[in-house]
Amino acid sequence: MVKKIILEAREMKRCAYVNAVLLDGTETMESKTGLVLFTEGEMISAIVPAEKADLTGCDIVDLSGKYLLPGLINLHVHLPASGMPKKKESDPKKLVRLMTSNGLLASFGKKLCAGYAKQQLLSGTTTIRTVGGVADWDTWVRDGVNAGKLDGPRVLAGNMAVSVPGGHMAGSLAYEATSPEEAVDYVNRIAAEKPDLIKLMITGGVLDAKVKGEPGVLKMPPEMVKAACDAAHANGLAVAAHVESPEGVRVALENGVDTIEHGAMPDAEMLELFRTHGASLVTTISPTLSFALFDQSVSHATDMQKYNGRIVMDGIVGCAKACLEAGIPVGLGTDTACPYVTQYGTWRELTYLRRFCGISNTQALHIATLASARIAGVEKETGSIEAGKSADMLVCRENPLNNLAALRQLSSVIFRGKCFTPKVKPIPQVEQELDNYL
């Protein structure tokens, strides 16, 4: 006798998802009906026409016309914070020193990161890539999820990044290298923690800019970038780089960086460097909104931060549009947890891609799923709904191809075959301000 069940937060052995409208995550995806999706344990085992589906021995999940699509992928996450805006900037160096000063505080910090990773999962992000964290906390979360000890998404962990004195996130989420040799030492030190990638902070950013009109100043010299990239590649690790200026993009690509995080206003030379070096762009519009577009009474940004924020936003959007037009791979990131960029708001980045880059809802959803999986090197495991891939799926009441905001209210999140009820506590101030940009 076939047993009919509702979605629960428990692992299912063999399930049949029936009466779904399927969106597979491919570039030309369209709504498909009349199919039954089977899972066995963590995997999608088959997708067959309903009239040919043998449901014997299956737990049946009747989606009653809801939409079934791949889980979202966020390629640019920092786990140690929430995205809650602050009226005054705090000193991240002091906070990190405090949190790593003893075992008790470090344990608290790890659990905080685990909680934020769970927020990512419960809001529909089934894969995250961390690109600058505290100590080895990212790999701790990743290993806990993989061992079944923590509820969270798939984590591609970066741990600490490498910066330079006075560079972006130096002394907090990044080590401060003073020479190419020291950069290599730090890369090897991080690699010993078994991360999934290495992150470099090559330029400055909006918050650490010293001059109006000059955000993203080159901080890491080319010879140090090359040494760090060579060391990372020797360890079998790809390199992601924080870059927010044309000069920074050029230096990064010429010296071995695999993914440009953020980007800058492009020219023909920059696009050719992307092609020549087989690099990809991870676009992050989310963190620029509050600086560039919010009223300063809300953002508490200085005149210089607002001015520079607009330059960075225009550069990120311009780079994404040019790369998409040129066929250069573009993935989705949010730069969680910058101000107003929450751990539960990945879906908003899709709406920004549509609004500011002028792409379709279908293309935005593809970028947030299979395209990002390819950039991260996990496309054989996740990113689309196909037999043989991990059962990482979302259930929506409405069609996100018609309205991306449908991703805000999910019915269920399924990760590695386990079903979760979406449940996050939004930050009212953040939601109120960001809803103006849907």
C-alpha positions as a LaTeX table, in Angstrom:
\begin{tabular}{lrrr}
\hline
Residue & $x$ (\AA) & $y$ (\AA) & $z$ (\AA) \\
\hline
Met1 & 0.00 & 0.00 & 0.00 \\
Val2 & 1.36 & 3.41 & $-0.97$ \\
Lys3 & 1.65 & 5.80 & 1.91 \\
Lys4 & 0.86 & 9.47 & 1.29 \\
Ile5 & 2.72 & 11.97 & 3.45 \\
Ile6 & 3.27 & 15.70 & 3.77 \\
Leu7 & 6.69 & 17.32 & 3.74 \\
Glu8 & 8.43 & 17.05 & 7.09 \\
Ala9 & 11.87 & 17.86 & 8.49 \\
Arg10 & 13.02 & 14.25 & 8.23 \\
Glu11 & 15.00 & 12.18 & 5.79 \\
Met12 & 13.02 & 10.11 & 3.32 \\
Lys13 & 14.23 & 6.77 & 1.93 \\
Arg14 & 12.37 & 6.55 & $-1.37$ \\
Cys15 & 10.02 & 9.35 & $-2.37$ \\
Ala16 & 7.92 & 10.24 & $-5.35$ \\
Tyr17 & 7.11 & 13.92 & $-5.88$ \\
Val18 & 3.89 & 14.10 & $-7.86$ \\
Asn19 & 1.70 & 16.87 & $-9.30$ \\
Ala20 & 4.60 & 19.32 & $-9.42$ \\
Val21 & 5.41 & 22.00 & $-11.95$ \\
Leu22 & 9.09 & 21.39 & $-12.64$ \\
Leu23 & 11.72 & 24.10 & $-13.31$ \\
Asp24 & 15.02 & 22.36 & $-13.95$ \\
Gly25 & 17.55 & 25.22 & $-13.64$ \\
Thr26 & 18.85 & 25.07 & $-17.22$ \\
Glu27 & 19.25 & 28.21 & $-19.30$ \\
Thr28 & 16.13 & 27.51 & $-21.34$ \\
Met29 & 14.04 & 26.16 & $-18.48$ \\
Glu30 & 10.29 & 26.30 & $-18.78$ \\
Ser31 & 7.46 & 24.97 & $-16.68$ \\
Lys32 & 7.01 & 21.23 & $-17.10$ \\
Thr33 & 4.07 & 19.22 & $-15.84$ \\
Gly34 & 3.02 & 15.58 & $-15.97$ \\
Leu35 & 6.26 & 14.31 & $-14.46$ \\
Val36 & 7.10 & 12.36 & $-11.31$ \\
Leu37 & 10.43 & 12.99 & $-9.60$ \\
Phe38 & 11.85 & 10.12 & $-7.57$ \\
Thr39 & 14.46 & 10.43 & $-4.83$ \\
Glu40 & 16.35 & 7.73 & $-3.02$ \\
Gly41 & 18.11 & 8.94 & 0.09 \\
Glu42 & 20.04 & 12.08 & $-0.82$ \\
Met43 & 19.78 & 11.70 & $-4.58$ \\
Ile44 & 17.34 & 12.33 & $-7.40$ \\
Ser45 & 17.02 & 8.86 & $-8.88$ \\
Ala46 & 14.68 & 9.43 & $-11.83$ \\
Ile47 & 12.26 & 11.83 & $-13.50$ \\
Val48 & 9.62 & 10.06 & $-15.56$ \\
Pro49 & 6.26 & 10.79 & $-17.18$ \\
Ala50 & 3.44 & 10.37 & $-14.68$ \\
Glu51 & 1.71 & 7.68 & $-16.75$ \\
Lys52 & 4.85 & 5.54 & $-16.63$ \\
Ala53 & 5.68 & 6.09 & $-12.95$ \\
Asp54 & 5.66 & 3.05 & $-10.66$ \\
Leu55 & 4.87 & 4.38 & $-7.18$ \\
Thr56 & 5.00 & 1.01 & $-5.45$ \\
Gly57 & 6.84 & 1.23 & $-2.15$ \\
Cys58 & 7.26 & 5.01 & $-2.36$ \\
Asp59 & 6.38 & 7.72 & 0.07 \\
Ile60 & 4.33 & 10.11 & $-2.07$ \\
Val61 & 4.74 & 13.86 & $-1.77$ \\
Asp62 & 1.81 & 15.50 & $-3.53$ \\
Leu63 & 2.80 & 19.05 & $-4.44$ \\
Ser64 & $-0.68$ & 19.89 & $-5.76$ \\
Gly65 & 0.50 & 22.14 & $-8.56$ \\
Lys66 & 3.32 & 23.86 & $-6.66$ \\
Tyr67 & 6.64 & 24.64 & $-8.35$ \\
Leu68 & 9.69 & 22.43 & $-7.80$ \\
Leu69 & 13.06 & 23.99 & $-8.66$ \\
Pro70 & 16.74 & 23.70 & $-7.74$ \\
Gly71 & 17.99 & 25.19 & $-4.48$ \\
Leu72 & 19.70 & 28.56 & $-4.81$ \\
Ile73 & 23.49 & 28.89 & $-4.81$ \\
Asn74 & 25.21 & 31.86 & $-3.16$ \\
Leu75 & 28.88 & 32.15 & $-4.14$ \\
His76 & 29.82 & 35.06 & $-1.87$ \\
Val77 & 28.99 & 34.69 & 1.83 \\
His78 & 30.66 & 35.78 & 5.05 \\
Leu79 & 29.22 & 33.72 & 7.89 \\
Pro80 & 30.22 & 35.63 & 11.04 \\
Ala81 & 27.54 & 38.35 & 10.89 \\
Ser82 & 23.85 & 38.93 & 10.25 \\
Gly83 & 23.71 & 41.94 & 7.91 \\
Met84 & 21.96 & 44.02 & 10.56 \\
Pro85 & 22.72 & 47.69 & 9.74 \\
Lys86 & 24.54 & 49.76 & 12.34 \\
Lys87 & 24.53 & 53.48 & 12.98 \\
Lys88 & 28.23 & 53.46 & 13.77 \\
Glu89 & 31.01 & 51.36 & 12.32 \\
Ser90 & 32.68 & 48.98 & 14.74 \\
Asp91 & 36.28 & 47.77 & 14.70 \\
Pro92 & 36.20 & 44.24 & 13.25 \\
Lys93 & 39.82 & 43.60 & 14.26 \\
Lys94 & 39.03 & 44.08 & 17.94 \\
Leu95 & 35.93 & 41.92 & 17.70 \\
Val96 & 37.77 & 39.05 & 15.98 \\
Arg97 & 40.61 & 39.24 & 18.50 \\
Leu98 & 38.05 & 39.01 & 21.29 \\
Met99 & 36.11 & 36.12 & 19.74 \\
Thr100 & 39.29 & 34.10 & 19.18 \\
Ser101 & 40.88 & 34.93 & 22.53 \\
Asn102 & 39.67 & 31.80 & 24.31 \\
Gly103 & 37.94 & 28.51 & 23.67 \\
Leu104 & 34.59 & 29.53 & 25.14 \\
Leu105 & 34.20 & 32.60 & 22.94 \\
Ala106 & 35.46 & 30.70 & 19.89 \\
Ser107 & 32.86 & 28.00 & 20.53 \\
Phe108 & 30.18 & 30.68 & 20.68 \\
Gly109 & 31.47 & 32.18 & 17.43 \\
Lys110 & 31.36 & 28.84 & 15.64 \\
Lys111 & 27.79 & 28.24 & 16.77 \\
Leu112 & 26.85 & 31.73 & 15.59 \\
Cys113 & 28.22 & 30.92 & 12.14 \\
Ala114 & 26.37 & 27.61 & 12.16 \\
Gly115 & 23.14 & 29.44 & 12.97 \\
Tyr116 & 23.64 & 31.83 & 10.07 \\
Ala117 & 24.39 & 28.92 & 7.74 \\
Lys118 & 21.09 & 27.38 & 8.82 \\
Gln119 & 19.34 & 30.66 & 7.95 \\
Gln120 & 20.77 & 30.36 & 4.46 \\
Leu121 & 19.34 & 26.85 & 4.14 \\
Leu122 & 15.92 & 27.62 & 5.58 \\
Ser123 & 15.52 & 30.57 & 3.21 \\
Gly124 & 16.21 & 28.46 & 0.14 \\
Thr125 & 19.99 & 28.56 & $-0.37$ \\
Thr126 & 21.20 & 24.97 & $-0.49$ \\
Thr127 & 24.83 & 25.74 & $-1.43$ \\
Ile128 & 27.01 & 28.57 & $-0.13$ \\
Arg129 & 30.61 & 29.53 & $-0.83$ \\
Thr130 & 32.33 & 31.36 & 2.02 \\
Val131 & 34.95 & 33.90 & 1.01 \\
Gly132 & 36.49 & 35.28 & 4.18 \\
Gly133 & 35.76 & 34.06 & 7.67 \\
Val134 & 37.24 & 33.80 & 11.13 \\
Ala135 & 39.99 & 31.23 & 11.75 \\
Asp136 & 38.80 & 27.78 & 10.59 \\
Trp137 & 35.14 & 28.29 & 11.50 \\
Asp138 & 33.91 & 27.92 & 7.91 \\
Thr139 & 35.40 & 24.45 & 7.52 \\
Trp140 & 34.06 & 23.57 & 10.98 \\
Val141 & 30.53 & 24.41 & 9.81 \\
Arg142 & 31.05 & 22.56 & 6.53 \\
Asp143 & 32.30 & 19.42 & 8.26 \\
Gly144 & 29.46 & 19.56 & 10.78 \\
Val145 & 26.88 & 19.73 & 7.99 \\
Asn146 & 28.53 & 16.91 & 6.07 \\
Ala147 & 28.62 & 14.74 & 9.19 \\
Gly148 & 24.94 & 15.37 & 9.88 \\
Lys149 & 25.69 & 17.17 & 13.14 \\
Leu150 & 24.47 & 20.56 & 11.91 \\
Asp151 & 21.54 & 21.64 & 9.77 \\
Gly152 & 22.90 & 23.80 & 7.01 \\
Pro153 & 23.54 & 24.02 & 3.29 \\
Arg154 & 26.40 & 22.56 & 1.31 \\
Val155 & 29.38 & 24.73 & 2.29 \\
Leu156 & 32.32 & 25.45 & 0.01 \\
Ala157 & 34.59 & 26.91 & 2.64 \\
Gly158 & 37.28 & 29.54 & 2.30 \\
Asn159 & 38.20 & 30.22 & 5.96 \\
Met160 & 40.50 & 33.24 & 6.39 \\
Ala161 & 41.45 & 35.27 & 3.33 \\
Val162 & 44.83 & 36.83 & 2.50 \\
Ser163 & 45.17 & 40.62 & 2.45 \\
Val164 & 47.94 & 43.15 & 3.11 \\
Pro165 & 48.46 & 45.70 & 5.90 \\
Gly166 & 45.82 & 48.36 & 5.40 \\
Gly167 & 44.04 & 46.13 & 2.88 \\
His168 & 40.42 & 45.00 & 2.78 \\
Met169 & 39.41 & 43.11 & 5.95 \\
Ala170 & 43.07 & 42.94 & 7.01 \\
Gly171 & 43.45 & 41.60 & 10.53 \\
Ser172 & 39.85 & 40.47 & 10.87 \\
Leu173 & 38.71 & 38.10 & 8.11 \\
Ala174 & 42.09 & 38.13 & 6.36 \\
Tyr175 & 45.75 & 37.63 & 7.21 \\
Glu176 & 48.13 & 40.51 & 6.51 \\
Ala177 & 50.93 & 39.45 & 4.18 \\
Thr178 & 53.87 & 41.81 & 3.77 \\
Ser179 & 55.70 & 39.97 & 0.97 \\
Pro180 & 55.07 & 37.33 & $-1.71$ \\
Glu181 & 56.82 & 34.78 & 0.48 \\
Glu182 & 54.57 & 35.57 & 3.42 \\
Ala183 & 51.52 & 35.38 & 1.17 \\
Val184 & 52.58 & 31.88 & 0.13 \\
Asp185 & 53.03 & 30.92 & 3.78 \\
Tyr186 & 49.51 & 32.10 & 4.58 \\
Val187 & 48.04 & 30.27 & 1.59 \\
Asn188 & 49.74 & 27.07 & 2.72 \\
Arg189 & 48.56 & 27.65 & 6.28 \\
Ile190 & 44.96 & 28.02 & 5.09 \\
Ala191 & 45.32 & 25.05 & 2.74 \\
Ala192 & 46.36 & 22.86 & 5.68 \\
Glu193 & 42.84 & 23.40 & 7.09 \\
Lys194 & 41.40 & 21.65 & 4.01 \\
Pro195 & 39.27 & 24.51 & 2.62 \\
Asp196 & 37.62 & 24.44 & $-0.79$ \\
Leu197 & 39.17 & 27.66 & $-2.13$ \\
Ile198 & 41.53 & 30.53 & $-1.32$ \\
Lys199 & 40.33 & 34.14 & $-1.11$ \\
Leu200 & 42.55 & 37.16 & $-1.84$ \\
Met201 & 41.74 & 40.79 & $-1.00$ \\
Ile202 & 43.41 & 42.54 & $-3.93$ \\
Thr203 & 41.79 & 45.98 & $-3.77$ \\
Gly204 & 40.12 & 48.12 & $-1.19$ \\
Gly205 & 36.38 & 48.70 & $-0.99$ \\
Val206 & 33.79 & 51.34 & $-0.23$ \\
Leu207 & 34.26 & 51.34 & 3.55 \\
Asp208 & 38.06 & 51.48 & 3.51 \\
Ala209 & 38.46 & 54.01 & 0.67 \\
Lys210 & 40.43 & 57.09 & 1.70 \\
Val211 & 39.64 & 59.34 & $-1.26$ \\
Lys212 & 36.35 & 60.37 & $-2.85$ \\
Gly213 & 36.19 & 58.90 & $-6.32$ \\
Glu214 & 38.80 & 56.21 & $-5.69$ \\
Pro215 & 37.19 & 53.08 & $-4.27$ \\
Gly216 & 38.84 & 49.77 & $-5.01$ \\
Val217 & 42.41 & 51.08 & $-4.92$ \\
Leu218 & 44.94 & 48.33 & $-5.71$ \\
Lys219 & 46.40 & 47.11 & $-2.43$ \\
Met220 & 48.07 & 43.79 & $-3.25$ \\
Pro221 & 51.00 & 44.07 & $-5.68$ \\
Pro222 & 51.01 & 41.86 & $-8.79$ \\
Glu223 & 53.95 & 39.74 & $-7.66$ \\
Met224 & 52.13 & 38.89 & $-4.43$ \\
Val225 & 48.93 & 37.99 & $-6.31$ \\
Lys226 & 50.90 & 35.66 & $-8.58$ \\
Ala227 & 52.75 & 34.01 & $-5.71$ \\
Ala228 & 49.52 & 33.43 & $-3.79$ \\
Cys229 & 47.70 & 32.07 & $-6.85$ \\
Asp230 & 50.57 & 29.74 & $-7.72$ \\
Ala231 & 50.60 & 28.40 & $-4.16$ \\
Ala232 & 46.84 & 27.93 & $-4.11$ \\
His233 & 46.84 & 26.10 & $-7.44$ \\
Ala234 & 49.70 & 23.91 & $-6.26$ \\
Asn235 & 47.42 & 22.91 & $-3.38$ \\
Gly236 & 44.60 & 22.12 & $-5.83$ \\
Leu237 & 42.55 & 25.16 & $-4.78$ \\
Ala238 & 40.87 & 27.79 & $-6.93$ \\
Val239 & 41.35 & 31.47 & $-6.10$ \\
Ala240 & 38.59 & 34.03 & $-5.60$ \\
Ala241 & 39.53 & 37.70 & $-5.30$ \\
His242 & 37.85 & 40.80 & $-3.91$ \\
Val243 & 38.28 & 43.35 & $-6.71$ \\
Glu244 & 36.47 & 46.69 & $-7.17$ \\
Ser245 & 38.50 & 48.60 & $-9.75$ \\
Pro246 & 39.55 & 48.08 & $-13.38$ \\
Glu247 & 43.21 & 48.05 & $-12.39$ \\
Gly248 & 42.48 & 45.43 & $-9.75$ \\
Val249 & 40.63 & 43.22 & $-12.22$ \\
Arg250 & 43.55 & 43.41 & $-14.65$ \\
Val251 & 46.12 & 42.52 & $-11.99$ \\
Ala252 & 43.95 & 39.69 & $-10.67$ \\
Leu253 & 43.33 & 38.06 & $-14.03$ \\
Glu254 & 46.87 & 38.46 & $-15.33$ \\
Asn255 & 48.26 & 36.72 & $-12.25$ \\
Gly256 & 46.04 & 33.67 & $-11.92$ \\
Val257 & 42.79 & 34.53 & $-10.11$ \\
Asp258 & 39.92 & 32.21 & $-11.09$ \\
Thr259 & 36.91 & 34.27 & $-10.03$ \\
Ile260 & 36.54 & 38.02 & $-9.80$ \\
Glu261 & 34.28 & 38.86 & $-6.87$ \\
His262 & 32.28 & 42.08 & $-7.36$ \\
Gly263 & 33.89 & 43.52 & $-10.52$ \\
Ala264 & 34.48 & 46.95 & $-12.02$ \\
Met265 & 33.52 & 48.99 & $-15.08$ \\
Pro266 & 34.76 & 46.88 & $-17.99$ \\
Asp267 & 36.57 & 47.60 & $-21.22$ \\
Ala268 & 37.56 & 45.37 & $-24.14$ \\
Glu269 & 40.90 & 44.47 & $-22.53$ \\
Met270 & 39.22 & 43.32 & $-19.34$ \\
Leu271 & 36.77 & 41.10 & $-21.20$ \\
Glu272 & 39.61 & 39.58 & $-23.22$ \\
Leu273 & 41.49 & 38.82 & $-20.01$ \\
Phe274 & 38.43 & 36.96 & $-18.68$ \\
Arg275 & 38.34 & 34.89 & $-21.89$ \\
Thr276 & 42.08 & 34.28 & $-22.12$ \\
His277 & 42.38 & 33.10 & $-18.54$ \\
Gly278 & 39.09 & 31.18 & $-18.41$ \\
Ala279 & 37.95 & 33.23 & $-15.42$ \\
Ser280 & 34.43 & 33.90 & $-14.15$ \\
Leu281 & 32.64 & 36.79 & $-12.49$ \\
Val282 & 30.70 & 36.54 & $-9.24$ \\
Thr283 & 28.46 & 39.58 & $-9.24$ \\
Thr284 & 27.30 & 41.12 & $-5.96$ \\
Ile285 & 24.84 & 43.97 & $-6.35$ \\
Ser286 & 23.29 & 43.57 & $-2.89$ \\
Pro287 & 25.93 & 45.36 & $-0.77$ \\
Thr288 & 25.99 & 48.42 & $-3.00$ \\
Leu289 & 22.33 & 49.36 & $-2.62$ \\
Ser290 & 22.45 & 50.91 & 0.81 \\
Phe291 & 25.53 & 53.02 & 0.05 \\
Ala292 & 24.56 & 54.11 & $-3.46$ \\
Leu293 & 20.77 & 54.43 & $-3.34$ \\
Phe294 & 19.54 & 54.83 & 0.24 \\
Asp295 & 18.97 & 58.21 & 1.79 \\
Gln296 & 21.92 & 58.92 & 4.04 \\
Ser297 & 19.59 & 59.39 & 7.01 \\
Val298 & 18.84 & 55.68 & 6.62 \\
Ser299 & 22.19 & 54.27 & 5.49 \\
His300 & 24.29 & 56.50 & 7.78 \\
Ala301 & 26.84 & 56.55 & 4.95 \\
Thr302 & 29.22 & 59.48 & 4.70 \\
Asp303 & 29.25 & 61.66 & 1.59 \\
Met304 & 32.40 & 59.85 & 0.45 \\
Gln305 & 30.90 & 56.41 & 1.05 \\
Lys306 & 27.76 & 57.29 & $-0.90$ \\
Tyr307 & 29.76 & 58.71 & $-3.81$ \\
Asn308 & 32.14 & 55.76 & $-3.89$ \\
Gly309 & 29.28 & 53.34 & $-3.38$ \\
Arg310 & 27.69 & 54.59 & $-6.60$ \\
Ile311 & 30.95 & 54.10 & $-8.49$ \\
Val312 & 31.25 & 50.54 & $-7.22$ \\
Met313 & 27.60 & 49.76 & $-7.96$ \\
Asp314 & 27.87 & 51.06 & $-11.50$ \\
Gly315 & 31.06 & 49.06 & $-11.97$ \\
Ile316 & 29.56 & 45.82 & $-10.66$ \\
Val317 & 26.42 & 46.18 & $-12.78$ \\
Gly318 & 28.41 & 47.23 & $-15.85$ \\
Cys319 & 30.79 & 44.31 & $-15.47$ \\
Ala320 & 27.95 & 41.82 & $-15.08$ \\
Lys321 & 26.10 & 43.14 & $-18.14$ \\
Ala322 & 29.24 & 43.10 & $-20.29$ \\
Cys323 & 30.26 & 39.60 & $-19.19$ \\
Leu324 & 26.78 & 38.23 & $-19.82$ \\
Glu325 & 26.73 & 39.78 & $-23.28$ \\
Ala326 & 30.22 & 38.41 & $-24.03$ \\
Gly327 & 29.39 & 34.88 & $-22.87$ \\
Ile328 & 31.72 & 35.03 & $-19.87$ \\
Pro329 & 30.41 & 32.91 & $-16.96$ \\
Val330 & 28.58 & 34.97 & $-14.34$ \\
Gly331 & 27.54 & 33.63 & $-10.95$ \\
Leu332 & 25.49 & 35.00 & $-8.09$ \\
Gly333 & 26.74 & 36.25 & $-4.74$ \\
Thr334 & 25.34 & 38.59 & $-2.12$ \\
Asp335 & 28.35 & 39.60 & 0.01 \\
Thr336 & 26.45 & 38.60 & 3.09 \\
Ala337 & 26.78 & 40.10 & 5.73 \\
Cys338 & 27.40 & 43.67 & 4.63 \\
Pro339 & 24.88 & 46.22 & 5.94 \\
Tyr340 & 21.36 & 45.34 & 4.77 \\
Val341 & 22.58 & 42.04 & 3.27 \\
Thr342 & 21.10 & 39.31 & 5.42 \\
Gln343 & 21.81 & 35.60 & 5.64 \\
Tyr344 & 18.22 & 34.89 & 4.53 \\
Gly345 & 18.02 & 37.28 & 1.56 \\
Thr346 & 19.79 & 35.49 & $-1.30$ \\
Trp347 & 16.59 & 35.64 & $-3.36$ \\
Arg348 & 16.83 & 39.43 & $-3.51$ \\
Glu349 & 20.03 & 39.30 & $-5.58$ \\
Leu350 & 18.05 & 37.65 & $-8.38$ \\
Thr351 & 15.65 & 40.60 & $-8.42$ \\
Tyr352 & 18.59 & 43.02 & $-8.62$ \\
Leu353 & 20.06 & 41.12 & $-11.57$ \\
Arg354 & 16.74 & 41.46 & $-13.33$ \\
Arg355 & 16.23 & 45.12 & $-12.42$ \\
Phe356 & 19.72 & 46.54 & $-12.90$ \\
Cys357 & 21.17 & 44.19 & $-15.54$ \\
Gly358 & 18.02 & 43.92 & $-17.61$ \\
Ile359 & 17.91 & 40.13 & $-17.80$ \\
Ser360 & 14.88 & 37.85 & $-17.69$ \\
Asn361 & 13.60 & 36.04 & $-14.61$ \\
Thr362 & 14.59 & 32.78 & $-16.31$ \\
Gln363 & 18.17 & 33.93 & $-16.80$ \\
Ala364 & 18.39 & 35.22 & $-13.23$ \\
Leu365 & 17.20 & 31.87 & $-11.85$ \\
His366 & 19.64 & 30.00 & $-14.09$ \\
Ile367 & 22.51 & 32.19 & $-12.83$ \\
Ala368 & 21.49 & 31.46 & $-9.23$ \\
Thr369 & 21.45 & 27.70 & $-9.82$ \\
Leu370 & 23.25 & 25.80 & $-12.57$ \\
Ala371 & 25.49 & 28.64 & $-13.77$ \\
Ser372 & 26.78 & 29.23 & $-10.23$ \\
Ala373 & 27.23 & 25.49 & $-9.70$ \\
Arg374 & 29.48 & 25.39 & $-12.76$ \\
Ile375 & 31.60 & 28.28 & $-11.51$ \\
Ala376 & 31.98 & 26.57 & $-8.13$ \\
Gly377 & 32.83 & 23.24 & $-9.77$ \\
Val378 & 29.88 & 21.36 & $-8.26$ \\
Glu379 & 27.66 & 21.15 & $-11.36$ \\
Lys380 & 27.84 & 17.35 & $-11.37$ \\
Glu381 & 26.47 & 17.35 & $-7.83$ \\
Thr382 & 23.89 & 20.12 & $-7.74$ \\
Gly383 & 22.50 & 23.19 & $-9.50$ \\
Ser384 & 19.80 & 21.57 & $-11.63$ \\
Ile385 & 17.06 & 19.01 & $-11.23$ \\
Glu386 & 18.44 & 15.94 & $-12.96$ \\
Ala387 & 18.67 & 12.25 & $-12.19$ \\
Gly388 & 21.94 & 11.46 & $-10.46$ \\
Lys389 & 22.23 & 14.83 & $-8.70$ \\
Ser390 & 21.70 & 15.72 & $-5.08$ \\
Ala391 & 18.06 & 16.29 & $-4.11$ \\
Asp392 & 18.54 & 20.03 & $-3.45$ \\
Met393 & 15.18 & 21.56 & $-4.27$ \\
Leu394 & 12.72 & 24.28 & $-3.38$ \\
Val395 & 8.93 & 24.20 & $-3.41$ \\
Cys396 & 7.17 & 27.47 & $-4.34$ \\
Arg397 & 3.47 & 28.21 & $-4.38$ \\
Glu398 & 3.88 & 30.65 & $-7.29$ \\
Asn399 & 6.00 & 30.57 & $-10.42$ \\
Pro400 & 9.32 & 32.43 & $-9.91$ \\
Leu401 & 9.68 & 32.73 & $-13.68$ \\
Asn402 & 6.73 & 35.12 & $-13.50$ \\
Asn403 & 7.76 & 36.82 & $-10.26$ \\
Leu404 & 11.10 & 36.23 & $-8.55$ \\
Ala405 & 9.61 & 37.40 & $-5.25$ \\
Ala406 & 7.88 & 34.00 & $-5.15$ \\
Leu407 & 11.19 & 32.79 & $-3.71$ \\
Arg408 & 10.54 & 34.85 & $-0.60$ \\
Gln409 & 7.71 & 32.59 & 0.56 \\
Leu410 & 8.73 & 28.96 & 0.12 \\
Ser411 & 6.61 & 25.98 & 1.02 \\
Ser412 & 9.57 & 23.68 & 1.59 \\
Val413 & 13.32 & 23.44 & 1.29 \\
Ile414 & 14.81 & 20.06 & 0.42 \\
Phe415 & 18.53 & 19.47 & 0.87 \\
Arg416 & 20.16 & 16.15 & 0.17 \\
Gly417 & 16.74 & 14.56 & 0.28 \\
Lys418 & 15.85 & 15.94 & 3.70 \\
Cys419 & 12.86 & 18.28 & 3.87 \\
Phe420 & 12.78 & 21.44 & 5.97 \\
Thr421 & 10.02 & 23.88 & 6.74 \\
Pro422 & 11.27 & 27.37 & 5.78 \\
Lys423 & 11.45 & 29.49 & 8.89 \\
Val424 & 13.50 & 32.65 & 9.32 \\
Lys425 & 12.97 & 35.73 & 11.43 \\
Pro426 & 13.29 & 38.79 & 9.17 \\
Ile427 & 14.83 & 42.07 & 10.30 \\
Pro428 & 11.93 & 44.58 & 9.87 \\
Gln429 & 14.14 & 47.59 & 9.13 \\
Val430 & 15.96 & 45.70 & 6.40 \\
Glu431 & 12.81 & 44.37 & 4.80 \\
Gln432 & 11.13 & 47.77 & 4.80 \\
Glu433 & 14.01 & 49.50 & 3.03 \\
Leu434 & 14.87 & 46.76 & 0.54 \\
Asp435 & 11.30 & 46.20 & $-0.55$ \\
Asn436 & 11.55 & 49.56 & $-2.32$ \\
Tyr437 & 13.88 & 47.93 & $-4.85$ \\
Leu438 & 11.95 & 44.82 & $-5.83$ \\
\hline
\end{tabular}
